[in-house]
mmCIF file of N, CA, C and O in Angstrom:
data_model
loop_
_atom_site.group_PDB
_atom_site.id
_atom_site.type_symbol
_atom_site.label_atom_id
_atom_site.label_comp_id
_atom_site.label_asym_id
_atom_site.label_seq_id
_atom_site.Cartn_x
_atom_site.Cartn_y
_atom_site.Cartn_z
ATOM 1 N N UNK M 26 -30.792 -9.662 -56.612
ATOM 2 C CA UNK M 26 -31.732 -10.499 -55.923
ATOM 3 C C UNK M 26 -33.101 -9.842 -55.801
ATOM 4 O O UNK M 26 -34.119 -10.520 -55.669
ATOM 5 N N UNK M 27 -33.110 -8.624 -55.844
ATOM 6 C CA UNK M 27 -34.357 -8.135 -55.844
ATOM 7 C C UNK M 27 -35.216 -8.453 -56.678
ATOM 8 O O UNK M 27 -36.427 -8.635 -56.553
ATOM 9 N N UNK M 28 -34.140 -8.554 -58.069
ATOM 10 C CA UNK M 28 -36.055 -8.779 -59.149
ATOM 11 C C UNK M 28 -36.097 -10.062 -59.310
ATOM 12 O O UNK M 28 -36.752 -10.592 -60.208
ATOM 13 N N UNK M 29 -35.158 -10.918 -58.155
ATOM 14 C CA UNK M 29 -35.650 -12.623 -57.957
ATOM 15 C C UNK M 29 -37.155 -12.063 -57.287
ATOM 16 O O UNK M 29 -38.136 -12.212 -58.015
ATOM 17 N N UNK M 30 -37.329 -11.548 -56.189
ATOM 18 C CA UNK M 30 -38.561 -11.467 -55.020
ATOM 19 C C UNK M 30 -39.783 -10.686 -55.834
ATOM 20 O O UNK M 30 -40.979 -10.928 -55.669
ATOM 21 N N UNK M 31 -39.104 -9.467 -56.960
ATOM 22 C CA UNK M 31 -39.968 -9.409 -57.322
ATOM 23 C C UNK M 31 -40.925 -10.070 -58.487
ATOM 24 O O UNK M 31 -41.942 -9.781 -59.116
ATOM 25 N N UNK M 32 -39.920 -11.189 -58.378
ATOM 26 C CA UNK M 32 -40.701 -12.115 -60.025
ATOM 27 C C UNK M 32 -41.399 -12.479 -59.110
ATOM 28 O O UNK M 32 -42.592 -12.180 -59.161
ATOM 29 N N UNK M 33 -40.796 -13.381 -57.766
ATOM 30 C CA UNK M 33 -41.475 -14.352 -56.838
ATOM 31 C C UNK M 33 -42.843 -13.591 -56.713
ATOM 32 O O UNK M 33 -43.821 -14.215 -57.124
ATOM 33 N N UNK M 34 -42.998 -12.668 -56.340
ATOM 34 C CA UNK M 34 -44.038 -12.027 -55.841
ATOM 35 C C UNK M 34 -45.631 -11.951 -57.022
ATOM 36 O O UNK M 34 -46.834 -12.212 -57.026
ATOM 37 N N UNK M 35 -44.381 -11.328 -58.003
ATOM 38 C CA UNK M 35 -45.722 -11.797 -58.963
ATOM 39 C C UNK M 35 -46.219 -13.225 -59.091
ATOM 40 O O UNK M 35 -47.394 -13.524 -58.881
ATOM 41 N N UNK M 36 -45.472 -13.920 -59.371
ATOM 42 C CA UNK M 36 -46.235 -15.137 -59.447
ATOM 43 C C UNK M 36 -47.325 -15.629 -58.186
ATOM 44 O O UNK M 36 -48.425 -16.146 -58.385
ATOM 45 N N UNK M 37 -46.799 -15.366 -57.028
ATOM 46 C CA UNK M 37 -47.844 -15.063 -55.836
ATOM 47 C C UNK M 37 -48.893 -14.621 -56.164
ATOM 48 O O UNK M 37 -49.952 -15.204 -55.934
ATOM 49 N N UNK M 38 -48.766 -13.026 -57.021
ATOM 50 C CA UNK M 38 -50.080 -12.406 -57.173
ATOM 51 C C UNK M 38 -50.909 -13.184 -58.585
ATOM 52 O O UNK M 38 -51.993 -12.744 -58.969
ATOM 53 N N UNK M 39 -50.278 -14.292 -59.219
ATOM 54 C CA UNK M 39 -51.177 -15.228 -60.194
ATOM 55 C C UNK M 39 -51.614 -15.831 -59.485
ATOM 56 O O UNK M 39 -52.818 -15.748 -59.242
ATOM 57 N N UNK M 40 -50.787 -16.703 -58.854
ATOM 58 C CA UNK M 40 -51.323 -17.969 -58.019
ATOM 59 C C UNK M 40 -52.538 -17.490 -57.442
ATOM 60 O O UNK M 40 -53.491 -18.267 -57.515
ATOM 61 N N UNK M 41 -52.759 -16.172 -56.776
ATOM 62 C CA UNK M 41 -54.006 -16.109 -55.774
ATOM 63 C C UNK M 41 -54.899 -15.403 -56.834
ATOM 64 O O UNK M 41 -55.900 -14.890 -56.334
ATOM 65 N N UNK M 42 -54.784 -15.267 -58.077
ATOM 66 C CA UNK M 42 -55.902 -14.500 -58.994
ATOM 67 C C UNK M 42 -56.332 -15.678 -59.782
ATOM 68 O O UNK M 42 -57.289 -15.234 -60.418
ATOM 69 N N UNK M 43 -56.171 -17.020 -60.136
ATOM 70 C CA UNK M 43 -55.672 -18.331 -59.867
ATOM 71 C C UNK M 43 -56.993 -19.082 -59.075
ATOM 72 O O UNK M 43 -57.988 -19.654 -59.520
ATOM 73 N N UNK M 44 -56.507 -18.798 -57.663
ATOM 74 C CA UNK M 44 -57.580 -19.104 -56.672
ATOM 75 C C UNK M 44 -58.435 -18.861 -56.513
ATOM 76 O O UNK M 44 -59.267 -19.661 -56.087
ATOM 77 N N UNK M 45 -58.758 -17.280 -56.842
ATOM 78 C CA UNK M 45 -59.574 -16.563 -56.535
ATOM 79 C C UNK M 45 -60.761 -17.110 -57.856
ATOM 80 O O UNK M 45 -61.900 -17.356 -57.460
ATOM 81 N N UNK M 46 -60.514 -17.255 -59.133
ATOM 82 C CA UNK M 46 -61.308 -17.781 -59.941
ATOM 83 C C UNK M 46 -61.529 -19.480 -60.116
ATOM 84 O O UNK M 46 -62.411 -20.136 -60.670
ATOM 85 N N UNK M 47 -60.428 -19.816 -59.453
ATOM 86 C CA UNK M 47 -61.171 -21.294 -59.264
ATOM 87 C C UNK M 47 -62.073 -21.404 -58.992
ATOM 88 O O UNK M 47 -62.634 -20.479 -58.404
ATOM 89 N N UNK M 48 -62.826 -22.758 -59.299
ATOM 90 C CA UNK M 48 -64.184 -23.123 -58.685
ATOM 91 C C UNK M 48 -64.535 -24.319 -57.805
ATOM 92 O O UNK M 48 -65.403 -24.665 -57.003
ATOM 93 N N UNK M 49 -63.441 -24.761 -58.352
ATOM 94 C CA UNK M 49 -62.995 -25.990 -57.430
ATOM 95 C C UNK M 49 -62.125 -26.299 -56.246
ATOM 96 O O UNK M 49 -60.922 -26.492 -56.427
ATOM 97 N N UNK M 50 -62.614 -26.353 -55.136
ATOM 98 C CA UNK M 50 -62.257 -26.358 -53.881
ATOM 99 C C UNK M 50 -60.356 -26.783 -54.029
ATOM 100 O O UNK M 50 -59.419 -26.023 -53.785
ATOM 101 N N UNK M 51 -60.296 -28.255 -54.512
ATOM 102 C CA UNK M 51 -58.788 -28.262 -54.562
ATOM 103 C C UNK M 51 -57.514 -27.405 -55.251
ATOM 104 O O UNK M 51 -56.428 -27.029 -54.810
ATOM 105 N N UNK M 52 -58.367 -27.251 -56.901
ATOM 106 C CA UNK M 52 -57.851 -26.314 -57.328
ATOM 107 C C UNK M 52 -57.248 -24.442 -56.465
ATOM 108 O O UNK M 52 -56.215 -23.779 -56.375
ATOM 109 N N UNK M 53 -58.576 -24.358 -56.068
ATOM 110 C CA UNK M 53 -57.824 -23.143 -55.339
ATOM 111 C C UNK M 53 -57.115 -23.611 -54.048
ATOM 112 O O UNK M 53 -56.255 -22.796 -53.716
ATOM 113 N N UNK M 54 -57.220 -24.786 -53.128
ATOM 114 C CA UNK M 54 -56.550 -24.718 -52.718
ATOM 115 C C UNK M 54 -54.817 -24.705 -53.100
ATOM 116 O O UNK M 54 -53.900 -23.993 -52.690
ATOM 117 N N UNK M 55 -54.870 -25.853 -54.083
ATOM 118 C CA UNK M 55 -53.136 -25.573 -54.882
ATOM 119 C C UNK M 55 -52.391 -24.360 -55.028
ATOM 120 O O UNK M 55 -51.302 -23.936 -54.641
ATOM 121 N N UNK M 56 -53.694 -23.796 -55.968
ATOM 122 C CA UNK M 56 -53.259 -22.387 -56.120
ATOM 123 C C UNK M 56 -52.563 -21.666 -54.478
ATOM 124 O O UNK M 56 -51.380 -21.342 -54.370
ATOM 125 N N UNK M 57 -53.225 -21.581 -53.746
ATOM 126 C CA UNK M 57 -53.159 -20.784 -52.335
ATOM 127 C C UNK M 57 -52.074 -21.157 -52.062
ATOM 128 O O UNK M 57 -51.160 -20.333 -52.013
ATOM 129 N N UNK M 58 -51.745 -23.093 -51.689
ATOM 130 C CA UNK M 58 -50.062 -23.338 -51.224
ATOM 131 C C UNK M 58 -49.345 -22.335 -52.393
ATOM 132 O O UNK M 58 -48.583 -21.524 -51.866
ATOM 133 N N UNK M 59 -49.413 -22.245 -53.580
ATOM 134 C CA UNK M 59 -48.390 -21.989 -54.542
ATOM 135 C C UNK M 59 -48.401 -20.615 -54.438
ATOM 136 O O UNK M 59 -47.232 -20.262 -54.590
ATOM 137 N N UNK M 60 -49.079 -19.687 -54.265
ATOM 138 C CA UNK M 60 -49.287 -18.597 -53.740
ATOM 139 C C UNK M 60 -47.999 -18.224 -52.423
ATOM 140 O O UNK M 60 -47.380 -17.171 -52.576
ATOM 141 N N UNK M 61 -47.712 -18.961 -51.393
ATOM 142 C CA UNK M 61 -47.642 -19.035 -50.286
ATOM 143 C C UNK M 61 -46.444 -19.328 -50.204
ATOM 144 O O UNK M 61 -45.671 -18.754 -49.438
ATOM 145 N N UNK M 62 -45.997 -20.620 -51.278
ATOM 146 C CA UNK M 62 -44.783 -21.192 -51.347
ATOM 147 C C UNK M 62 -44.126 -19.997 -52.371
ATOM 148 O O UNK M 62 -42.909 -20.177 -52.323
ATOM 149 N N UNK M 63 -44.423 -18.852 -53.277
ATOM 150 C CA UNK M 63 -43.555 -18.071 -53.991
ATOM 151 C C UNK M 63 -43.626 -16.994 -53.190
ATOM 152 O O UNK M 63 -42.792 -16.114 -53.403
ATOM 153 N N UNK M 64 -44.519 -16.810 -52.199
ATOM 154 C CA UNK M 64 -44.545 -15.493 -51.420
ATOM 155 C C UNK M 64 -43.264 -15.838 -50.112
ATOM 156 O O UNK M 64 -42.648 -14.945 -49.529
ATOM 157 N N UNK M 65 -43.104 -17.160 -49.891
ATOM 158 C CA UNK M 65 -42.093 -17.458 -48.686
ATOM 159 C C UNK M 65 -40.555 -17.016 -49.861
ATOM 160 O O UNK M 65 -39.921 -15.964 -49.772
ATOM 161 N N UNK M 66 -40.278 -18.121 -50.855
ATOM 162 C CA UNK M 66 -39.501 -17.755 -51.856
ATOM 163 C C UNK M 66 -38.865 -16.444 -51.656
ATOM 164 O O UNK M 66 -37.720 -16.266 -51.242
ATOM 165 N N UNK M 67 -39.840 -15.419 -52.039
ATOM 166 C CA UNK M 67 -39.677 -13.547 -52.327
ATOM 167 C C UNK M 67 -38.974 -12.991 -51.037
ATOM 168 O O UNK M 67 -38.060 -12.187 -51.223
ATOM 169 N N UNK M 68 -39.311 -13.344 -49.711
ATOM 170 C CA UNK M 68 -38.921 -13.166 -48.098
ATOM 171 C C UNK M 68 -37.754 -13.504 -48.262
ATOM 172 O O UNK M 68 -36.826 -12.707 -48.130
ATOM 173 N N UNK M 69 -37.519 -15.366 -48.737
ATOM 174 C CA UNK M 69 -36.098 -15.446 -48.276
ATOM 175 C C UNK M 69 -34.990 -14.594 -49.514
ATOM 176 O O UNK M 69 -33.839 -14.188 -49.353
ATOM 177 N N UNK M 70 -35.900 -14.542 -50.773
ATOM 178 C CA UNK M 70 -34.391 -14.020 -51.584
ATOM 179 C C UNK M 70 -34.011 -12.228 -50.470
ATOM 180 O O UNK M 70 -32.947 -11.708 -50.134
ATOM 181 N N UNK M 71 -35.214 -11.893 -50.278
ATOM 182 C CA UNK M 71 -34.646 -10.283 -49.894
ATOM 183 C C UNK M 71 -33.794 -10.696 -48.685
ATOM 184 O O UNK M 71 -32.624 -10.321 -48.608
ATOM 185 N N UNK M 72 -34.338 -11.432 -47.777
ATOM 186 C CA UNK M 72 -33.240 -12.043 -46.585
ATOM 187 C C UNK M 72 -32.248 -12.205 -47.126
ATOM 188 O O UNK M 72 -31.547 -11.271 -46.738
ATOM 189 N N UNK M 73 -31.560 -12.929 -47.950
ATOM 190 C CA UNK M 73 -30.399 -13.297 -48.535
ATOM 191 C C UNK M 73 -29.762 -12.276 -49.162
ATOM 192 O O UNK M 73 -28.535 -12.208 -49.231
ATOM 193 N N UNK M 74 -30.697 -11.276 -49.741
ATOM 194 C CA UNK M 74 -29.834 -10.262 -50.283
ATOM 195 C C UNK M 74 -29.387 -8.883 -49.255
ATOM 196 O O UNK M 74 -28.597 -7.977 -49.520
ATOM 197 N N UNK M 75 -30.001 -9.049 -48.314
ATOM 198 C CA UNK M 75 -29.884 -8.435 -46.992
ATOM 199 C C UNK M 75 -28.283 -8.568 -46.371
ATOM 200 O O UNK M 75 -27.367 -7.754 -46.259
ATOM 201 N N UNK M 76 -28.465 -10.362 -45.947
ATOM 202 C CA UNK M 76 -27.379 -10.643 -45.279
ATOM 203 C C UNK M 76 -25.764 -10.551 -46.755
ATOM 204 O O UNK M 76 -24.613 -10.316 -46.386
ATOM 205 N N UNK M 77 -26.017 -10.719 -47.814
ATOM 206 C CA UNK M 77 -24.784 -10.452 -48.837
ATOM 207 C C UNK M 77 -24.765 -8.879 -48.545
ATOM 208 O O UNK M 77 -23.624 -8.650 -48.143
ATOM 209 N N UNK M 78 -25.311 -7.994 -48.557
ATOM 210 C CA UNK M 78 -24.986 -6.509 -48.514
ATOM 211 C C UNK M 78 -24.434 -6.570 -47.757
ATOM 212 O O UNK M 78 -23.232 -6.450 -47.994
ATOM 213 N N UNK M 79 -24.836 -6.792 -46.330
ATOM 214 C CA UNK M 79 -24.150 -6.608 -45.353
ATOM 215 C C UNK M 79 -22.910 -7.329 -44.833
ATOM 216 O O UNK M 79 -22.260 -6.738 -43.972
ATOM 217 N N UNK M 80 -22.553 -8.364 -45.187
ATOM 218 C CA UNK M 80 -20.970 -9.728 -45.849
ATOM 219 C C UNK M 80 -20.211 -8.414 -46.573
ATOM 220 O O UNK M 80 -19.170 -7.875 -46.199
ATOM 221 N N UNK M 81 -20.913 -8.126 -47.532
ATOM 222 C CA UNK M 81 -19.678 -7.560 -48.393
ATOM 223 C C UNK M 81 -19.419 -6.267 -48.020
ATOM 224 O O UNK M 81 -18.317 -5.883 -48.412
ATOM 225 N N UNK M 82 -20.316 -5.128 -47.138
ATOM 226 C CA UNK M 82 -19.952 -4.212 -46.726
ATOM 227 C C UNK M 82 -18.756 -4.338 -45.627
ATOM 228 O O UNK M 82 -17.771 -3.600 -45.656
ATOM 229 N N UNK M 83 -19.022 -5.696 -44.333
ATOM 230 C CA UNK M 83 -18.216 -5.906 -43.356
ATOM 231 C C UNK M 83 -16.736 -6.371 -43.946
ATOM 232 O O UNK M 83 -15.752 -6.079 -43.266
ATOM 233 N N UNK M 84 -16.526 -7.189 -45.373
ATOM 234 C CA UNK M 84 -15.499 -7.148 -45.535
ATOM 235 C C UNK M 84 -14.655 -5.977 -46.514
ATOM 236 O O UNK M 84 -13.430 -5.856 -46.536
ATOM 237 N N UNK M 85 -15.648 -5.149 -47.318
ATOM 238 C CA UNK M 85 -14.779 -3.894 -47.884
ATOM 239 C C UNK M 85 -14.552 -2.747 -46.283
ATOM 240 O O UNK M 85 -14.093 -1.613 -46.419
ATOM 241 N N UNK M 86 -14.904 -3.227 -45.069
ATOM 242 C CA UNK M 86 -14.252 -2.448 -44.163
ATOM 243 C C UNK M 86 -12.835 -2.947 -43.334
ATOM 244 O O UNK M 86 -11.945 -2.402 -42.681
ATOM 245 N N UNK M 87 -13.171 -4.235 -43.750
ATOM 246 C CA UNK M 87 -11.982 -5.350 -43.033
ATOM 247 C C UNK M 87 -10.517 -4.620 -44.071
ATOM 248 O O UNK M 87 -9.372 -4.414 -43.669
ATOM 249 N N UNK M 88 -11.037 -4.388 -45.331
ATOM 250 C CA UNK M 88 -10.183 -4.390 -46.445
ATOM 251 C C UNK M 88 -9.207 -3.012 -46.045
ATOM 252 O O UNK M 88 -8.016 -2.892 -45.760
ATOM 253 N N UNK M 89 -10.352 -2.045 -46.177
ATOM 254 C CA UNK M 89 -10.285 -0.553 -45.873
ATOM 255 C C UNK M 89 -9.420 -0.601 -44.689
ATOM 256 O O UNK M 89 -8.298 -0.100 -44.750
ATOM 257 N N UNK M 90 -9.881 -1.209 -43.525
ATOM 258 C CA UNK M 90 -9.097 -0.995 -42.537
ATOM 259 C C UNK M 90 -7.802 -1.451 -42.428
ATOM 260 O O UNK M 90 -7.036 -0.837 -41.685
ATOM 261 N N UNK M 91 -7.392 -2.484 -43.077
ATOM 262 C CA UNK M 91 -6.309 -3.478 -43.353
ATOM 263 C C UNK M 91 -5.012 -2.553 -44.453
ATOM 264 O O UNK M 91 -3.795 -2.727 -44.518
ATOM 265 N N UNK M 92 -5.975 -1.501 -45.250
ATOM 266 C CA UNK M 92 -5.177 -0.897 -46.179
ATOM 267 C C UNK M 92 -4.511 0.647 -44.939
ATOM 268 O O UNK M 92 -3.390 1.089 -44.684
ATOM 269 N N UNK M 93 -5.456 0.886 -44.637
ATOM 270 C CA UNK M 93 -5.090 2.125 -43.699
ATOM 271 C C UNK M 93 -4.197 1.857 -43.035
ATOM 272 O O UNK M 93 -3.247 2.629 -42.906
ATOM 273 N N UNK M 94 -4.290 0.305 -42.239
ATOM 274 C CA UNK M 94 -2.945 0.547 -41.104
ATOM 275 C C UNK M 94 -1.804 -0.370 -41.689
ATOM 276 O O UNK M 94 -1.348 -1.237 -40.942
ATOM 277 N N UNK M 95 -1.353 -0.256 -42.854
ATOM 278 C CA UNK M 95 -0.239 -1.149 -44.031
ATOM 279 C C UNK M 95 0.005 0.926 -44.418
ATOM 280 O O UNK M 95 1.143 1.360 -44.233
ATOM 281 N N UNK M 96 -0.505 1.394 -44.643
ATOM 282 C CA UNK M 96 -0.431 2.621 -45.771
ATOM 283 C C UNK M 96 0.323 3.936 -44.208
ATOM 284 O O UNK M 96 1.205 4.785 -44.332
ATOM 285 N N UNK M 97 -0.403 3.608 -43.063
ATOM 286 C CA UNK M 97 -0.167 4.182 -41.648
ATOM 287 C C UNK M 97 1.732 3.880 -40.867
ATOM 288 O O UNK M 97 2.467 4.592 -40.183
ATOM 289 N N UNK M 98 1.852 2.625 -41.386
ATOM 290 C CA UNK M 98 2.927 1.892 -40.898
ATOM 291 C C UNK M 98 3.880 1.921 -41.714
ATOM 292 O O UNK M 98 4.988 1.460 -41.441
ATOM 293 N N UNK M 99 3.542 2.540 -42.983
ATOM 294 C CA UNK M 99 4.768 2.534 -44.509
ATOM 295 C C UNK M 99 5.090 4.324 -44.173
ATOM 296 O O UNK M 99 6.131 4.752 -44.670
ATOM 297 N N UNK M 100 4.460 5.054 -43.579
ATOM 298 C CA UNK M 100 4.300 6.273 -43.718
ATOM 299 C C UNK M 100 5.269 6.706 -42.496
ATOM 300 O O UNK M 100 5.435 7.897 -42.232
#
């Protein structure tokens, strides 16, 4: 998921290089939402890849722990 945020991001950094050479008021404004809308994009993929690390860490401990006291109780 990371090099989702970091594509997102670049395209952010077009969109506002984009804007920045527009000349036309609407044009850069587009640019700016689109800017804005791939820079929100980039936030939520790292959010998302945040909360999966941390899902799959809580259940390889559920696992771990589940094996210890099966391996504790055979012993």
């Amino acid at each position: 998921m990371a090099d989702d945020a970091t594509m997102y991001r670049a395209r952010a950094a077009t969109e506002m290089a984009n804007a920045q050479g527009a000349t036309l008021a609407n044009v850069r404004d587009r640019c700016e939402r689109a800017a804005r809308a791939w820079e929100t994009m980039a936030e939520r993929a790292e959010r998302v890849a945040v909360q999966r690390h941390e899902r799959e860490a809580a259940t390889a401990a559920q696992r771990d722990a589940a094996v210890a006291s099966v391996t504790t109780a055979a012993g």
